[in-house]
């Protein structure tokens, strides 16, 4: 069994729902044993001062093989697999705890950036193969998603934890787009679920190949 911690975020800003929460909750109710996945999920608050500690505690508790983090990015038209987390907090809006750091590091004197340690290109290709648009993205922004992405990479590096991890941004759902004041791209939750499932399948295959070496 491949142990995967999958995280989503609560809603933030003007949105009342977050597809990353919906997706994580939906996948949590499904049985993944046929794919040899043991899935653990966590919904994080959109709060710079709380979210990293919650996820770090879960990583220690669970010692998963993988940590896949999900969040919403309303301007994306495809499932966006992030390649890089940067050591910068520069919040465009206050987070849910009303904090708004500007030009601050995620980790003082930490490395400038970390690359995702997930098989990002294979994940993108697998999603495209089943007809679900996915792309590789060079920026996870400078808000709480990038912060958590960076903190998890840093936590695993400094504690020598053998946990591969990375971040995936999701588009808005059609329901959210319909309520938006201006037209925004969207993707149905069912399509995102299908894309995510096939991406997790890639992750599991990667682990099997490593184990067989
Ligand atoms: N998206 C935000 C934070 C939470 C979420 O779902 C971001 O992109 O940073």
mmCIF file of C-alpha atoms and ligand atoms in Angstrom:
data_model
loop_
_atom_site.group_PDB
_atom_site.id
_atom_site.type_symbol
_atom_site.label_atom_id
_atom_site.label_comp_id
_atom_site.label_asym_id
_atom_site.label_seq_id
_atom_site.Cartn_x
_atom_site.Cartn_y
_atom_site.Cartn_z
ATOM 1 C CA UNK A 1 0.000 0.000 0.000
ATOM 2 C CA UNK A 2 1.179 3.515 -0.812
ATOM 3 C CA UNK A 3 0.324 5.940 1.958
ATOM 4 C CA UNK A 4 -0.711 9.359 0.686
ATOM 5 C CA UNK A 5 -1.634 12.436 2.697
ATOM 6 C CA UNK A 6 -3.929 14.610 0.574
ATOM 7 C CA UNK A 7 -4.731 18.103 1.803
ATOM 8 C CA UNK A 8 -7.276 20.713 0.732
ATOM 9 C CA UNK A 9 -8.025 24.228 1.938
ATOM 10 C CA UNK A 10 -11.088 25.891 3.414
ATOM 11 C CA UNK A 11 -12.630 28.752 1.445
ATOM 12 C CA UNK A 12 -11.050 32.198 1.534
ATOM 13 C CA UNK A 13 -11.470 35.707 0.157
ATOM 14 C CA UNK A 14 -14.806 36.255 -1.537
ATOM 15 C CA UNK A 15 -15.363 32.553 -2.372
ATOM 16 C CA UNK A 16 -17.703 30.530 -0.171
ATOM 17 C CA UNK A 17 -16.495 27.139 -1.367
ATOM 18 C CA UNK A 18 -13.090 25.755 -2.223
ATOM 19 C CA UNK A 19 -12.904 22.921 -4.780
ATOM 20 C CA UNK A 20 -9.741 21.655 -3.073
ATOM 21 C CA UNK A 21 -11.809 20.950 0.054
ATOM 22 C CA UNK A 22 -14.597 19.382 -1.994
ATOM 23 C CA UNK A 23 -12.132 17.212 -3.876
ATOM 24 C CA UNK A 24 -10.273 16.040 -0.771
ATOM 25 C CA UNK A 25 -13.568 15.249 0.980
ATOM 26 C CA UNK A 26 -14.880 13.401 -2.067
ATOM 27 C CA UNK A 27 -11.728 11.295 -2.466
ATOM 28 C CA UNK A 28 -11.775 10.577 1.292
ATOM 29 C CA UNK A 29 -15.163 8.843 0.914
ATOM 30 C CA UNK A 30 -13.961 6.617 -1.942
ATOM 31 C CA UNK A 31 -12.255 3.261 -1.620
ATOM 32 C CA UNK A 32 -8.724 3.336 -3.048
ATOM 33 C CA UNK A 33 -7.612 -0.155 -2.021
ATOM 34 C CA UNK A 34 -7.888 -1.458 -5.610
ATOM 35 C CA UNK A 35 -5.247 1.158 -6.518
ATOM 36 C CA UNK A 36 -3.194 0.059 -3.495
ATOM 37 C CA UNK A 37 -3.530 3.505 -1.949
ATOM 38 C CA UNK A 38 -4.147 4.245 1.690
ATOM 39 C CA UNK A 39 -5.434 7.804 1.597
ATOM 40 C CA UNK A 40 -5.408 10.258 4.503
ATOM 41 C CA UNK A 41 -6.957 13.691 4.126
ATOM 42 C CA UNK A 42 -6.768 16.967 5.990
ATOM 43 C CA UNK A 43 -8.557 20.264 5.373
ATOM 44 C CA UNK A 44 -6.320 23.200 6.243
ATOM 45 C CA UNK A 45 -7.323 26.697 7.336
ATOM 46 C CA UNK A 46 -6.223 29.473 4.945
ATOM 47 C CA UNK A 47 -4.093 30.957 7.707
ATOM 48 C CA UNK A 48 -0.332 31.408 7.486
ATOM 49 C CA UNK A 49 0.103 31.065 11.212
ATOM 50 C CA UNK A 50 -1.828 27.778 11.546
ATOM 51 C CA UNK A 51 -1.740 25.732 8.331
ATOM 52 C CA UNK A 52 1.963 24.700 8.219
ATOM 53 C CA UNK A 53 1.991 23.338 11.787
ATOM 54 C CA UNK A 54 -1.141 21.255 11.121
ATOM 55 C CA UNK A 55 0.325 19.611 8.058
ATOM 56 C CA UNK A 56 3.736 19.075 9.702
ATOM 57 C CA UNK A 57 2.060 17.329 12.630
ATOM 58 C CA UNK A 58 0.195 15.025 10.238
ATOM 59 C CA UNK A 59 3.438 14.203 8.401
ATOM 60 C CA UNK A 60 5.095 13.144 11.660
ATOM 61 C CA UNK A 61 2.027 11.170 12.799
ATOM 62 C CA UNK A 62 1.399 9.368 9.525
ATOM 63 C CA UNK A 63 4.881 9.140 7.964
ATOM 64 C CA UNK A 64 3.240 8.870 4.519
ATOM 65 C CA UNK A 65 5.099 8.019 1.312
ATOM 66 C CA UNK A 66 3.623 11.089 -0.399
ATOM 67 C CA UNK A 67 2.041 14.379 0.504
ATOM 68 C CA UNK A 68 -0.115 15.921 -2.217
ATOM 69 C CA UNK A 69 -1.466 19.380 -1.418
ATOM 70 C CA UNK A 70 -4.412 20.954 -3.238
ATOM 71 C CA UNK A 71 -5.610 24.551 -3.438
ATOM 72 C CA UNK A 72 -7.761 26.827 -5.562
ATOM 73 C CA UNK A 73 -6.339 29.270 -8.134
ATOM 74 C CA UNK A 74 -9.319 30.985 -9.735
ATOM 75 C CA UNK A 75 -7.503 32.119 -12.869
ATOM 76 C CA UNK A 76 -6.350 28.643 -13.941
ATOM 77 C CA UNK A 77 -8.141 26.880 -16.766
ATOM 78 C CA UNK A 78 -6.465 23.482 -16.218
ATOM 79 C CA UNK A 79 -5.335 21.423 -13.251
ATOM 80 C CA UNK A 80 -2.003 23.135 -12.509
ATOM 81 C CA UNK A 81 0.783 20.985 -11.170
ATOM 82 C CA UNK A 82 3.203 23.334 -9.449
ATOM 83 C CA UNK A 83 6.908 22.822 -10.051
ATOM 84 C CA UNK A 84 8.428 25.244 -7.559
ATOM 85 C CA UNK A 85 7.795 26.745 -4.113
ATOM 86 C CA UNK A 86 9.490 30.071 -3.366
ATOM 87 C CA UNK A 87 10.667 31.551 -0.068
ATOM 88 C CA UNK A 88 8.317 34.515 -0.228
ATOM 89 C CA UNK A 89 5.134 35.622 1.496
ATOM 90 C CA UNK A 90 3.494 38.508 -0.330
ATOM 91 C CA UNK A 91 -0.224 38.344 0.345
ATOM 92 C CA UNK A 92 -2.512 40.118 -2.105
ATOM 93 C CA UNK A 93 -5.357 39.853 0.434
ATOM 94 C CA UNK A 94 -5.412 39.104 4.170
ATOM 95 C CA UNK A 95 -5.672 35.409 5.035
ATOM 96 C CA UNK A 96 -8.521 34.011 7.144
ATOM 97 C CA UNK A 97 -6.688 34.968 10.357
ATOM 98 C CA UNK A 98 -6.398 38.516 9.006
ATOM 99 C CA UNK A 99 -2.626 38.330 8.504
ATOM 100 C CA UNK A 100 -1.136 39.931 5.419
ATOM 101 C CA UNK A 101 2.665 39.584 5.289
ATOM 102 C CA UNK A 102 4.311 41.585 2.503
ATOM 103 C CA UNK A 103 7.810 40.746 1.191
ATOM 104 C CA UNK A 104 8.602 38.365 4.044
ATOM 105 C CA UNK A 105 10.388 35.018 3.789
ATOM 106 C CA UNK A 106 8.480 31.789 4.484
ATOM 107 C CA UNK A 107 11.548 30.561 6.401
ATOM 108 C CA UNK A 108 14.171 33.065 7.544
ATOM 109 C CA UNK A 109 17.466 32.289 5.758
ATOM 110 C CA UNK A 110 15.869 29.279 4.076
ATOM 111 C CA UNK A 111 16.756 28.323 0.498
ATOM 112 C CA UNK A 112 15.240 30.577 -2.155
ATOM 113 C CA UNK A 113 13.127 27.795 -3.611
ATOM 114 C CA UNK A 114 12.339 24.100 -3.599
ATOM 115 C CA UNK A 115 11.233 21.989 -6.527
ATOM 116 C CA UNK A 116 8.285 19.625 -6.209
ATOM 117 C CA UNK A 117 9.442 16.067 -5.615
ATOM 118 C CA UNK A 118 6.390 14.542 -7.322
ATOM 119 C CA UNK A 119 6.679 13.082 -10.847
ATOM 120 C CA UNK A 120 5.063 16.240 -12.243
ATOM 121 C CA UNK A 121 5.407 15.654 -15.965
ATOM 122 C CA UNK A 122 4.188 12.067 -15.835
ATOM 123 C CA UNK A 123 1.200 13.248 -13.796
ATOM 124 C CA UNK A 124 0.379 15.924 -16.363
ATOM 125 C CA UNK A 125 0.678 13.489 -19.240
ATOM 126 C CA UNK A 126 -1.518 10.889 -17.547
ATOM 127 C CA UNK A 127 -4.271 13.435 -16.991
ATOM 128 C CA UNK A 128 -4.060 14.638 -20.607
ATOM 129 C CA UNK A 129 -4.301 11.030 -21.807
ATOM 130 C CA UNK A 130 -7.725 10.597 -20.208
ATOM 131 C CA UNK A 131 -8.869 13.956 -21.595
ATOM 132 C CA UNK A 132 -8.579 16.102 -18.484
ATOM 133 C CA UNK A 133 -6.576 19.306 -19.109
ATOM 134 C CA UNK A 134 -3.545 19.629 -16.855
ATOM 135 C CA UNK A 135 -0.487 21.862 -17.058
ATOM 136 C CA UNK A 136 2.845 22.375 -15.367
ATOM 137 C CA UNK A 137 3.001 25.710 -13.558
ATOM 138 C CA UNK A 138 6.073 27.727 -12.602
ATOM 139 C CA UNK A 139 4.470 29.650 -9.784
ATOM 140 C CA UNK A 140 2.233 28.699 -6.905
ATOM 141 C CA UNK A 141 1.905 32.427 -6.096
ATOM 142 C CA UNK A 142 3.052 34.013 -2.837
ATOM 143 C CA UNK A 143 0.015 33.319 -0.646
ATOM 144 C CA UNK A 144 -0.809 30.462 1.758
ATOM 145 C CA UNK A 145 -0.617 27.693 -0.891
ATOM 146 C CA UNK A 146 2.963 28.563 -1.786
ATOM 147 C CA UNK A 147 3.760 28.918 1.913
ATOM 148 C CA UNK A 148 2.502 25.436 2.787
ATOM 149 C CA UNK A 149 4.162 23.964 -0.311
ATOM 150 C CA UNK A 150 7.490 25.562 0.708
ATOM 151 C CA UNK A 151 7.165 24.631 4.393
ATOM 152 C CA UNK A 152 6.484 20.975 3.611
ATOM 153 C CA UNK A 153 9.479 20.778 1.263
ATOM 154 C CA UNK A 154 11.653 22.461 3.894
ATOM 155 C CA UNK A 155 10.332 20.293 6.738
ATOM 156 C CA UNK A 156 11.070 17.094 4.824
ATOM 157 C CA UNK A 157 14.529 18.360 3.809
ATOM 158 C CA UNK A 158 15.713 19.482 7.253
ATOM 159 C CA UNK A 159 14.281 16.425 9.005
ATOM 160 C CA UNK A 160 15.520 14.029 6.308
ATOM 161 C CA UNK A 161 11.994 12.645 5.870
ATOM 162 C CA UNK A 162 11.585 10.373 2.878
ATOM 163 C CA UNK A 163 8.257 11.887 1.809
ATOM 164 C CA UNK A 164 7.785 13.086 -1.766
ATOM 165 C CA UNK A 165 5.527 16.101 -1.915
ATOM 166 C CA UNK A 166 4.093 18.719 -4.176
ATOM 167 C CA UNK A 167 1.257 21.112 -4.819
ATOM 168 C CA UNK A 168 -1.605 21.130 -7.315
ATOM 169 C CA UNK A 169 -3.751 24.191 -7.986
ATOM 170 C CA UNK A 170 -7.311 23.624 -9.175
ATOM 171 C CA UNK A 171 -9.530 25.849 -11.305
ATOM 172 C CA UNK A 172 -12.877 27.131 -10.030
ATOM 173 C CA UNK A 173 -15.936 24.912 -10.510
ATOM 174 C CA UNK A 174 -18.681 25.925 -12.990
ATOM 175 C CA UNK A 175 -20.908 26.740 -9.967
ATOM 176 C CA UNK A 176 -18.291 29.232 -8.728
ATOM 177 C CA UNK A 177 -17.739 30.672 -12.209
ATOM 178 C CA UNK A 178 -21.476 31.231 -12.583
ATOM 179 C CA UNK A 179 -21.434 33.416 -9.456
ATOM 180 C CA UNK A 180 -18.263 35.336 -10.372
ATOM 181 C CA UNK A 181 -18.582 39.044 -11.187
ATOM 182 C CA UNK A 182 -16.532 38.539 -14.382
ATOM 183 C CA UNK A 183 -16.062 35.456 -16.571
ATOM 184 C CA UNK A 184 -13.483 33.017 -15.155
ATOM 185 C CA UNK A 185 -12.362 29.582 -16.395
ATOM 186 C CA UNK A 186 -13.819 26.534 -14.686
ATOM 187 C CA UNK A 187 -13.730 22.744 -14.551
ATOM 188 C CA UNK A 188 -16.296 20.349 -13.116
ATOM 189 C CA UNK A 189 -15.515 18.604 -9.857
ATOM 190 C CA UNK A 190 -16.032 15.237 -11.582
ATOM 191 C CA UNK A 191 -13.329 16.094 -14.133
ATOM 192 C CA UNK A 192 -10.972 17.190 -11.364
ATOM 193 C CA UNK A 193 -11.658 13.963 -9.432
ATOM 194 C CA UNK A 194 -10.851 11.905 -12.551
ATOM 195 C CA UNK A 195 -7.648 13.892 -13.140
ATOM 196 C CA UNK A 196 -6.541 13.565 -9.537
ATOM 197 C CA UNK A 197 -7.223 9.831 -9.461
ATOM 198 C CA UNK A 198 -5.104 9.198 -12.515
ATOM 199 C CA UNK A 199 -2.321 11.424 -11.116
ATOM 200 C CA UNK A 200 -2.322 9.486 -7.834
ATOM 201 C CA UNK A 201 -2.064 6.322 -9.937
ATOM 202 C CA UNK A 202 1.141 7.697 -11.477
ATOM 203 C CA UNK A 203 2.524 8.412 -8.025
ATOM 204 C CA UNK A 204 1.813 4.849 -6.896
ATOM 205 C CA UNK A 205 3.479 3.382 -9.968
ATOM 206 C CA UNK A 206 6.514 5.569 -9.356
ATOM 207 C CA UNK A 207 6.787 4.222 -5.822
ATOM 208 C CA UNK A 208 6.521 0.600 -6.979
ATOM 209 C CA UNK A 209 9.317 1.162 -9.463
ATOM 210 C CA UNK A 210 11.513 2.624 -6.716
ATOM 211 C CA UNK A 211 10.775 -0.231 -4.371
ATOM 212 C CA UNK A 212 11.699 -2.807 -6.991
ATOM 213 C CA UNK A 213 15.187 -1.373 -7.489
HETATM 214 N N1 LIG B 1 -5.686 28.898 -2.591
HETATM 215 C C1 LIG B 1 -4.862 29.925 -2.011
HETATM 216 C C2 LIG B 1 -4.801 29.597 -0.545
HETATM 217 C C3 LIG B 1 -5.851 28.579 -0.301
HETATM 218 C C4 LIG B 1 -6.289 28.140 -1.625
HETATM 219 O O1 LIG B 1 -7.093 27.239 -1.875
HETATM 220 C C5 LIG B 1 -3.520 30.091 -2.693
HETATM 221 O O2 LIG B 1 -3.435 29.838 -3.905
HETATM 222 O O3 LIG B 1 -2.548 30.470 -2.062
#
